[in-house]
Structures are given as structure tokens and as C-alpha cells.
Coordinates of C-alpha atoms in Angstrom, one line a residue:
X1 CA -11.9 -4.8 -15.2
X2 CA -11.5 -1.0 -15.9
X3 CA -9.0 1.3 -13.4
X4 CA -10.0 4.7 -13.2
X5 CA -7.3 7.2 -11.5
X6 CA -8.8 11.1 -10.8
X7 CA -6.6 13.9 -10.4
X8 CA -6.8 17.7 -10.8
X9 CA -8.3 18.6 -7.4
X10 CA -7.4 21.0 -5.2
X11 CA -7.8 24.3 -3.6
X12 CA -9.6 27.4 -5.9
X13 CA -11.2 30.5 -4.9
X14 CA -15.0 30.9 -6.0
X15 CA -14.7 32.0 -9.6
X16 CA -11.9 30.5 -10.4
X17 CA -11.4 26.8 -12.4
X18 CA -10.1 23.4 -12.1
X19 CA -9.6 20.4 -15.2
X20 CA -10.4 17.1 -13.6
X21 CA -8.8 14.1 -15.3
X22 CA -9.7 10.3 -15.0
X23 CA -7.4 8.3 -16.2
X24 CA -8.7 4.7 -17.6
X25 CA -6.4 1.3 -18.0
X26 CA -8.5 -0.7 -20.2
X27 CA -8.0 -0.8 -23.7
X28 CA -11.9 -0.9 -24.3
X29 CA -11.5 2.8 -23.2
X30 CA -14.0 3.9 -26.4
X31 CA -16.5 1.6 -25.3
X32 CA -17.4 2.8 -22.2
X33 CA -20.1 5.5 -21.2
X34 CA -18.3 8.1 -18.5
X35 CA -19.6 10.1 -15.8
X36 CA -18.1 12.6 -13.2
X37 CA -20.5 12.4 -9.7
X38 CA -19.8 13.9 -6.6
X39 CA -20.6 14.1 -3.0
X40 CA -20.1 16.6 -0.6
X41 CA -19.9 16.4 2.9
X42 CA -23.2 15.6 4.9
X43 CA -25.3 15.2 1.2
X44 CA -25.6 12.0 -0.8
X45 CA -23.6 11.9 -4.1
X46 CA -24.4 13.5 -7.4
X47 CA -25.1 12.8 -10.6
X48 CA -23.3 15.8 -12.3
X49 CA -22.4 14.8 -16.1
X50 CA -22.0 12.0 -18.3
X51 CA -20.6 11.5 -22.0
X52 CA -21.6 9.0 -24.6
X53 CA -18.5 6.7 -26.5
X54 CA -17.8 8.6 -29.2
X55 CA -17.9 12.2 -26.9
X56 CA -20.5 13.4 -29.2
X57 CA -23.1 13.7 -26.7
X58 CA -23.3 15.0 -23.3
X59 CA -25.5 15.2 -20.1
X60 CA -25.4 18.0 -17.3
X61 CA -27.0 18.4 -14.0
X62 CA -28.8 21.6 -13.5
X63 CA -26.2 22.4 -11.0
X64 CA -23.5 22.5 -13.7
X65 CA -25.0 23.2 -16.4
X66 CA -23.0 26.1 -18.0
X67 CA -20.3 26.1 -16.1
X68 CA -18.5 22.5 -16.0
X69 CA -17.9 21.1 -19.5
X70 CA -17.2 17.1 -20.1
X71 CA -15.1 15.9 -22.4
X72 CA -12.8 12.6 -23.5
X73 CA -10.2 11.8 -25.5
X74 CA -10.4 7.8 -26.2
X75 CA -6.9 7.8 -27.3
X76 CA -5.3 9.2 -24.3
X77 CA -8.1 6.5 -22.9
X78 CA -9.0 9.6 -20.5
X79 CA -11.9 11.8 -19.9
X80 CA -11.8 15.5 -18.1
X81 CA -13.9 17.7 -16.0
X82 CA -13.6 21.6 -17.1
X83 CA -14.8 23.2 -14.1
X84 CA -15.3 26.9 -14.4
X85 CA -17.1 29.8 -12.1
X86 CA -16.6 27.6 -9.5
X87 CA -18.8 28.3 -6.0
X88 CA -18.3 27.3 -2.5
X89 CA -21.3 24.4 -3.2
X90 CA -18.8 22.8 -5.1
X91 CA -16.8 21.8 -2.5
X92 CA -17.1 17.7 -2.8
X93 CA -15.2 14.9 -3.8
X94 CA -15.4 14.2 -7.4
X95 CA -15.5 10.7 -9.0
X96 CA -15.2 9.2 -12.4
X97 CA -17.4 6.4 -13.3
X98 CA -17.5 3.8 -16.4
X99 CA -19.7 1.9 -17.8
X100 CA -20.2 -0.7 -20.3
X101 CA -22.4 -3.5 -22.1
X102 CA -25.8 -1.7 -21.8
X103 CA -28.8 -3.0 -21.5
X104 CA -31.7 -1.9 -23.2
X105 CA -33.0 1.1 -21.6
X106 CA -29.9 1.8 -20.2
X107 CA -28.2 5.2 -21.4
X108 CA -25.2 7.3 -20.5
X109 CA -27.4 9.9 -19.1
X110 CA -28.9 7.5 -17.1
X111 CA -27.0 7.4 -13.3
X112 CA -28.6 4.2 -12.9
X113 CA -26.1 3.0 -15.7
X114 CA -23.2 3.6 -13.7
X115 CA -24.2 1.7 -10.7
X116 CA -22.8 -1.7 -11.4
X117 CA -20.0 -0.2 -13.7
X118 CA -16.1 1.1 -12.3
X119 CA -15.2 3.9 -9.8
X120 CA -12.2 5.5 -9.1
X121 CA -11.4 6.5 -5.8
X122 CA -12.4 10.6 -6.1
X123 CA -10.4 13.1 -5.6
X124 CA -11.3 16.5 -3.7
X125 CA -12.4 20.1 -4.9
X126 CA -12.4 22.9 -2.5
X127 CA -13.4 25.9 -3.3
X128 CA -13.4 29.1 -0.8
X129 CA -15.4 31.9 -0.9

């Protein structure tokens, strides 16, 4: 069993940026597909991005597209959130997800992928307008 730890929320202004960072403990870091979703208050949660092993691929929701930026480094066995030109419909709690052993027809774009895999426990992004 994978641990994944957010951190990096907070408090921003509408414009401004956050780096989320989800910290994994396995060692089988590399193997996994990621995925950032997020839910805010009163609206189901989100499929917003997604990264394939290796980082060399990358899947945004039209919501973020252009402005949030997904990335990993399997050595550091961790994989960040660039949020930039944030808006107030940001505002939500953000969790990492993980994934592993996919079946056929199963992809890292795919948020049905994550739904059996690991979450940490979010952490919140507020942004004020």
C-alpha cells in the first residue's frame, strides 16, 4: 500500500499561484499513474490532471488547461501541482491519487483508473477575488 501526503495549499488572491506536492512512500513510486482531483464545496469532485510513469505524458481538464501544469519527479517519489492564474472557482480541496497494475483499457487519463487506486487526504486551496 502506497501513502500519499498533499501539501502546498493555502490562501492566494485570484491571479496569483500555488505548487501542490504529494508526497508518495512506496518505492514502486515510478510505477504508478498520478492524478490531482478536486472538489469544491456543494459540487462532486473533479477529474483535473493526470501524468503517465515516466511524466512524459499528460492529461488536463478543460478547466485547467493552460493554467495548472502536472509534473513528477520519481526520484523524490513525489508529484506537484503548478497552479497559476488562479480564480475564485478554484477554491476546493485538492487530492492526489495513484494508481497501479492496469488493466487493459485502463489509462492514466482515464479517472476511472484511479477509483480503486490510493488517496491522500487533500489539502485546501482558497483563492479570493
Amino acid at each position: 500500500q502506497v501513502q500519499l501526503v498533499e501539501s502546498g495549499g493555502g490562501l492566494v488572491q485570484a491571479g496569483g499561484s500555488l505548487r501542490l506536492s504529494c508526497a508518495a512512500s512506496g518505492r514502486t513510486f515510478s510505477r504508478y499513474v498520478m492524478a490531482w482531483f478536486r472538489q469544491a464545496p456543494g459540487k462532486e469532485r473533479e477529474f483535473i490532471t493526470a501524468i503517465s510513469w515516466s511524466g512524459g505524458s499528460t492529461y488536463y481538464a478543460d478547466s485547467v488547461k493552460g493554467r495548472f501544469t502536472i509534473s513528477r519527479d520519481n526520484a523524490k517519489n513525489t508529484v506537484y501541482l503548478q497552479m497559476n492564474s488562479l480564480k475564485p472557482e478554484d477554491t476546493a480541496v485538492y487530492y492526489c491519487a495513484a494508481a497501479a497494475g492496469l488493466s487493459t483499457g485502463s489509462y492514466y487519463y482515464s479517472q476511472s483508473t484511479y477509483e480503486n487506486g490510493y488517496w491522500g487526504q487533500g489539502t485546501q486551496v482558497t483563492v479570493s477575488s
